[in-house]
PDB file of C-alpha atoms in Angstrom:
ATOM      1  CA  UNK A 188     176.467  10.070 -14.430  1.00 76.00           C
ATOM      2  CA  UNK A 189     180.367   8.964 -14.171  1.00 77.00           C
ATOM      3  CA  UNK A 190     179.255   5.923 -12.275  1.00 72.00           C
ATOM      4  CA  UNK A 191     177.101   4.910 -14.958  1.00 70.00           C
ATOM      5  CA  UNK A 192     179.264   5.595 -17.631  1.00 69.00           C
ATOM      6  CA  UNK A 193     182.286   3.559 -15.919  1.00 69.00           C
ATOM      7  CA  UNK A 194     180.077   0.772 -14.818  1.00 66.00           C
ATOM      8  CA  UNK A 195     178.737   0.758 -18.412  1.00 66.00           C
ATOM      9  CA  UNK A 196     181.990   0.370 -19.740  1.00 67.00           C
ATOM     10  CA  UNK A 197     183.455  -2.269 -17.202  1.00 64.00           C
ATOM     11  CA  UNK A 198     180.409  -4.304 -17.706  1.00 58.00           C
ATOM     12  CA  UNK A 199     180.589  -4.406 -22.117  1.00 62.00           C
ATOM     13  CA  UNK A 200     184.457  -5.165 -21.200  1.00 58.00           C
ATOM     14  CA  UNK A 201     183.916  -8.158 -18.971  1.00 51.00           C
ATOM     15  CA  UNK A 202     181.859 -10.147 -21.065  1.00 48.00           C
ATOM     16  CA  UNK A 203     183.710  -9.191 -24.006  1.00 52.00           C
ATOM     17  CA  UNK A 204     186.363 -11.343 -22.271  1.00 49.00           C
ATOM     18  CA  UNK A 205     184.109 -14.266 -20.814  1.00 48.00           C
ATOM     19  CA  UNK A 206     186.088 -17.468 -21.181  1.00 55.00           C
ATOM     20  CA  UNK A 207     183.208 -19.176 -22.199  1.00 57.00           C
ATOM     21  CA  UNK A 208     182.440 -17.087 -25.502  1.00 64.00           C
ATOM     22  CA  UNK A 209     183.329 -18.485 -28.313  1.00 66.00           C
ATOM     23  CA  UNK A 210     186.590 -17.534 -30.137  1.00 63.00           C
ATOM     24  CA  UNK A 211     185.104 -15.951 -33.955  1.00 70.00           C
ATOM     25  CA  UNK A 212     186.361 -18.234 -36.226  1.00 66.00           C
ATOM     26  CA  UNK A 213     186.422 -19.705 -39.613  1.00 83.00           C
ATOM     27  CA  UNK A 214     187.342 -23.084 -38.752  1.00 85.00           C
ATOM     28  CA  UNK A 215     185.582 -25.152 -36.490  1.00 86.00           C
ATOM     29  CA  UNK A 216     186.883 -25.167 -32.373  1.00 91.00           C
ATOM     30  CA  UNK A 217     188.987 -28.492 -31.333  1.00 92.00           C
ATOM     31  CA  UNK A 218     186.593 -29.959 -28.548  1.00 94.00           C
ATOM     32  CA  UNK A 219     189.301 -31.464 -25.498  1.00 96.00           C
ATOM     33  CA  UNK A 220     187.680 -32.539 -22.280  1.00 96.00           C
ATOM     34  CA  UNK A 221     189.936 -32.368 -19.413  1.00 95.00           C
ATOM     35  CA  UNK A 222     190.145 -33.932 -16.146  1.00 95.00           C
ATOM     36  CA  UNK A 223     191.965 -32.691 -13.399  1.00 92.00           C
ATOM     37  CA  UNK A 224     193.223 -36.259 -11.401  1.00 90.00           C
ATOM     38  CA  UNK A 225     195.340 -36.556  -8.683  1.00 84.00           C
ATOM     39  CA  UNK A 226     198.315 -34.784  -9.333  1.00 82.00           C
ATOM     40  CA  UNK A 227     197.704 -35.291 -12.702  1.00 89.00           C
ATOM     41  CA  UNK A 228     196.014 -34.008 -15.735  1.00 92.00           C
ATOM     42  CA  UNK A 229     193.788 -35.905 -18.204  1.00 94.00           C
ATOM     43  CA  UNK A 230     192.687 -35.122 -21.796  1.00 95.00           C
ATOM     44  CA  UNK A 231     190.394 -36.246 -24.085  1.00 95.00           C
ATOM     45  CA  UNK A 232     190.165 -35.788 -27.498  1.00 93.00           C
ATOM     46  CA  UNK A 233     185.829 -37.205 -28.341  1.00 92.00           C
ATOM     47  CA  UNK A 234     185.991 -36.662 -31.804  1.00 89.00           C
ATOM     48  CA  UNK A 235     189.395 -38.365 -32.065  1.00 86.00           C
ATOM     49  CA  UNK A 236     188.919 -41.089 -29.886  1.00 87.00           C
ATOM     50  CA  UNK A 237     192.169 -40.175 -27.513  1.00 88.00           C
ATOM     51  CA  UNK A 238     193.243 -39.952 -24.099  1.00 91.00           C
ATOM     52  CA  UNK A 239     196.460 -38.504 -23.042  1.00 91.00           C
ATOM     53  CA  UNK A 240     197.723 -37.605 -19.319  1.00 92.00           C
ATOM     54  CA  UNK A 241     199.926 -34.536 -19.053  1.00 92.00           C
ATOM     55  CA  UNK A 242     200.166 -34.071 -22.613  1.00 93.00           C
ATOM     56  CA  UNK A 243     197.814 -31.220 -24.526  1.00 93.00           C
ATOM     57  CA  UNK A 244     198.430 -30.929 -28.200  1.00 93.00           C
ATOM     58  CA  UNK A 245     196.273 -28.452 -30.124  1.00 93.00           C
ATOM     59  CA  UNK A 246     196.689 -26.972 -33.179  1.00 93.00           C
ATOM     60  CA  UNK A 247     198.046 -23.313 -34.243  1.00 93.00           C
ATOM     61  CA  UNK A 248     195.121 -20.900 -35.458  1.00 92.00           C
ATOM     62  CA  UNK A 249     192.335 -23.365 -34.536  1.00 93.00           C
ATOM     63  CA  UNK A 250     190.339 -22.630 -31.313  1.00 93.00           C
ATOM     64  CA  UNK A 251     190.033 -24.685 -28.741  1.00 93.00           C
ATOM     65  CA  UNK A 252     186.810 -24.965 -26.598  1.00 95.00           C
ATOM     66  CA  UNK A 253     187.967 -26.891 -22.971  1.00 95.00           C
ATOM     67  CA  UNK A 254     184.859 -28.939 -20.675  1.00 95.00           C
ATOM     68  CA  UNK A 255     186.869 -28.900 -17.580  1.00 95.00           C
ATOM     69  CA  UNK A 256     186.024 -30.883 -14.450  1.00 94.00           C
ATOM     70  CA  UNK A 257     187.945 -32.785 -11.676  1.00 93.00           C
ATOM     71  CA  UNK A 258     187.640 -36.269  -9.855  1.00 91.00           C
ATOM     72  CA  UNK A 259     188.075 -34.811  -6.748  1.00 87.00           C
ATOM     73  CA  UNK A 260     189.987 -31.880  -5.436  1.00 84.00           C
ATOM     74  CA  UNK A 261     189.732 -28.345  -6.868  1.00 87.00           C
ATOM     75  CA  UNK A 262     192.560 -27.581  -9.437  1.00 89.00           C
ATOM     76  CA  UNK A 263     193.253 -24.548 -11.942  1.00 89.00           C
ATOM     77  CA  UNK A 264     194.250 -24.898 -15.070  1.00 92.00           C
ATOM     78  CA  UNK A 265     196.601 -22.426 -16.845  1.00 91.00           C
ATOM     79  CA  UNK A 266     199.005 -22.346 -19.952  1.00 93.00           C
ATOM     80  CA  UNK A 267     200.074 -18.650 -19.094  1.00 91.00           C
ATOM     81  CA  UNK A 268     201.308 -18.630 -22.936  1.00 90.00           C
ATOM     82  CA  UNK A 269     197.617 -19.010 -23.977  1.00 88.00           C
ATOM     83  CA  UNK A 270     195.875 -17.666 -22.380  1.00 83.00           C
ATOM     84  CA  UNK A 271     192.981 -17.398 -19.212  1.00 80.00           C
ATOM     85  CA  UNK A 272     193.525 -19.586 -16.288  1.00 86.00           C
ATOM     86  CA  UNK A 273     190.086 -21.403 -14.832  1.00 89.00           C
ATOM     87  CA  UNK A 274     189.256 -23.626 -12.041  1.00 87.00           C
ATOM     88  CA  UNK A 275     188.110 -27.306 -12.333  1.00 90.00           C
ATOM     89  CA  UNK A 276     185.634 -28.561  -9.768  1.00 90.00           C
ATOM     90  CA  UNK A 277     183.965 -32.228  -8.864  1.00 92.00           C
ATOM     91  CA  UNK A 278     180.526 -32.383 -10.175  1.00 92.00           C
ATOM     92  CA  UNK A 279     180.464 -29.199 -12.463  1.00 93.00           C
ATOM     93  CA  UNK A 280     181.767 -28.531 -15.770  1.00 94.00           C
ATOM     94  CA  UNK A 281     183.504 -25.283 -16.640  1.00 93.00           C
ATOM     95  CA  UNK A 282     184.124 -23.753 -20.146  1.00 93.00           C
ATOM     96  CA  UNK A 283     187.248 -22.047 -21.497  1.00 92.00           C
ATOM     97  CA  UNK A 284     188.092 -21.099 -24.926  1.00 93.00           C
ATOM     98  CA  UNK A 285     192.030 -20.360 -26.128  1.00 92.00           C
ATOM     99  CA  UNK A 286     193.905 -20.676 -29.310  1.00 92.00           C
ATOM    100  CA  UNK A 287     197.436 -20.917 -29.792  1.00 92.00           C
ATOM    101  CA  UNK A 288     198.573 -17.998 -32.286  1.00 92.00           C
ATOM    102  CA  UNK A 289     202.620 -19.662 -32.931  1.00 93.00           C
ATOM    103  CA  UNK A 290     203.557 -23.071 -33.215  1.00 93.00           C
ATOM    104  CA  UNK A 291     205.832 -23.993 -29.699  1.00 93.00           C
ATOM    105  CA  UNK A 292     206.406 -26.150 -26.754  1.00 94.00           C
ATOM    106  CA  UNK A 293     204.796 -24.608 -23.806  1.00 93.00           C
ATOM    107  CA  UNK A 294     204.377 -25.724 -19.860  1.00 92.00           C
ATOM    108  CA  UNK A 295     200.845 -26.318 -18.521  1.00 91.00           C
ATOM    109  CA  UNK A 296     200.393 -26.102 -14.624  1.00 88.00           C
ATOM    110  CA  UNK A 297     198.178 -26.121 -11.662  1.00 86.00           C
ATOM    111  CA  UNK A 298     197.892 -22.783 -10.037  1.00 79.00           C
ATOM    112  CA  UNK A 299     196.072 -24.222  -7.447  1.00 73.00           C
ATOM    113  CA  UNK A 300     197.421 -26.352  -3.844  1.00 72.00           C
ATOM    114  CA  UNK A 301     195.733 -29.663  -4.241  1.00 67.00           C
ATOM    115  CA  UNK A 302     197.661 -31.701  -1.498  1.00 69.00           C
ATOM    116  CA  UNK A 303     201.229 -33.308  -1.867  1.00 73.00           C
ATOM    117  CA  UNK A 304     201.856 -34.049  -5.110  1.00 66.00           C
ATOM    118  CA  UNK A 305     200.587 -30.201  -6.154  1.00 65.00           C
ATOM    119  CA  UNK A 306     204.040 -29.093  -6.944  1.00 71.00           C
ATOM    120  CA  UNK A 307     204.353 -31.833  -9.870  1.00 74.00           C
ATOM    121  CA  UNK A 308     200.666 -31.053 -11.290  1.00 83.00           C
ATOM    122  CA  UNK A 309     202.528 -29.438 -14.845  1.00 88.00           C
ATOM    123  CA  UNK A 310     201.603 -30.866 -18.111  1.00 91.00           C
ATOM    124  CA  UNK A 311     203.278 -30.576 -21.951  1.00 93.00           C
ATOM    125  CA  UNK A 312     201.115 -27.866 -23.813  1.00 93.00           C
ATOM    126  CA  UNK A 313     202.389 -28.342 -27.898  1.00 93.00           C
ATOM    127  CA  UNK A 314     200.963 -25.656 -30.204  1.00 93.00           C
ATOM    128  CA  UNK A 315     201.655 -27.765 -33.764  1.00 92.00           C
ATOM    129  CA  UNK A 316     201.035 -25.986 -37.178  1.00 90.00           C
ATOM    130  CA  UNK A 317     197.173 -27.013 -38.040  1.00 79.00           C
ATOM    131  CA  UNK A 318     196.069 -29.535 -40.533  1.00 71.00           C
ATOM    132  CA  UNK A 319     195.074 -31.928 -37.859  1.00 56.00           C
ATOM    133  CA  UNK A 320     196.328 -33.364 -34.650  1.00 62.00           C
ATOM    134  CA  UNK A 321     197.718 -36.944 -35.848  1.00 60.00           C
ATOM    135  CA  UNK A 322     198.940 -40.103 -33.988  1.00 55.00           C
ATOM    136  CA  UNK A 323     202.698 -40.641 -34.312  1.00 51.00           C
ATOM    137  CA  UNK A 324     203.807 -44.224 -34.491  1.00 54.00           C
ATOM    138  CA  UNK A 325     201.121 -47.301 -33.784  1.00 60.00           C
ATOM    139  CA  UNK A 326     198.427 -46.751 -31.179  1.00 66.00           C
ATOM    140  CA  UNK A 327     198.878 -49.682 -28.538  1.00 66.00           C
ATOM    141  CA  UNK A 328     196.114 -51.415 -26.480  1.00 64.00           C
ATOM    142  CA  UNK A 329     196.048 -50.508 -23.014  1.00 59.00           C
ATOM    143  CA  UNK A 330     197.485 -53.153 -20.738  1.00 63.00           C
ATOM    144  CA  UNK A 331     195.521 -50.715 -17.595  1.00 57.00           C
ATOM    145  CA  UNK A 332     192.086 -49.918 -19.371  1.00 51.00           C
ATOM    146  CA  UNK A 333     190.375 -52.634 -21.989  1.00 55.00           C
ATOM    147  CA  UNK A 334     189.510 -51.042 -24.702  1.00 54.00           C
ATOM    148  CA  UNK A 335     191.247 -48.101 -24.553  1.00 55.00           C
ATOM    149  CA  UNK A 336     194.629 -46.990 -26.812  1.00 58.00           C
ATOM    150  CA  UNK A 337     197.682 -45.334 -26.143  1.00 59.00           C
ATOM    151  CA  UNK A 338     199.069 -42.994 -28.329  1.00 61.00           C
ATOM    152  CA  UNK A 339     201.786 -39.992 -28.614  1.00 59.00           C
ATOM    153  CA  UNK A 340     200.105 -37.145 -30.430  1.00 57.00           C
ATOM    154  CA  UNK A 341     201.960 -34.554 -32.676  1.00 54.00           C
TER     155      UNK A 341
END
């Protein structure tokens, strides 16, 4: 009868903390696609229409839901300020959901030995008070990618 009243009680417990469940909220989750590159990190903002690469700015009180996913070798993502830490993989999609509580400037990294640029895999993690994630100065064509902008977020 123990057994089953433990187990019962780990198992509520771990998928009360899934990373995948949504955060409850109010205000609708920032969507950020990320891909883990070579030694580097890469995120995408859809409904914004912006790229950045090692720089993840979200907003304070606003959840975040990550698609995660890598172009080649395994990586794990982690802001240890925020939260969960999950792996990216090539060819699957994983799901994480955080949300930065206070405004701050915190270090992103990759927990994972990806070759020998791993030890350089950190990105810039700003937590900026909410009302919107906003371009600051002009957005500048790409000279790399046609079509595509360059732009410091705040």
């Amino acid at each position: 009868m123990t057994v089953l009243l433990v187990g019962g009680v780990a198992w509520m417990g771990a998928h009360e903390l899934d990373p995948r469940r949504p955060i409850a909220s109010d205000v609708a989750p920032l969507k950020v696609q990320v891909v883990s590159l070579d030694w580097k990190w890469l995120f995408i903002y859809p409904d914004q229409g912006i790229a950045t690469v090692n720089q993840l700015t979200v907003p304070v009180g606003v959840p975040v839901s990550f698609e995660l996913t890598s172009s080649g070798a395994m990586n794990s993502f982690f802001v240890p300020q925020l939260g969960s830490q999950i792996y990216t993989m090539a060819g699957m999609v994983t799901r994480l959901q955080l949300q930065a509580d206070h405004a701050g400037a915190y270090r992103g990294l990759s927990a994972n030995f990806s070759g020998d640029g791993f030890a350089d895999m950190r990105f810039a993690t700003d937590a900026v008070p909410a009302g919107g994630i906003r371009t600051v100065g002009p957005c500048r064509e790409s000279r790399d990618q046609p079509g595509a902008r360059r732009c410091r977020l705040r």
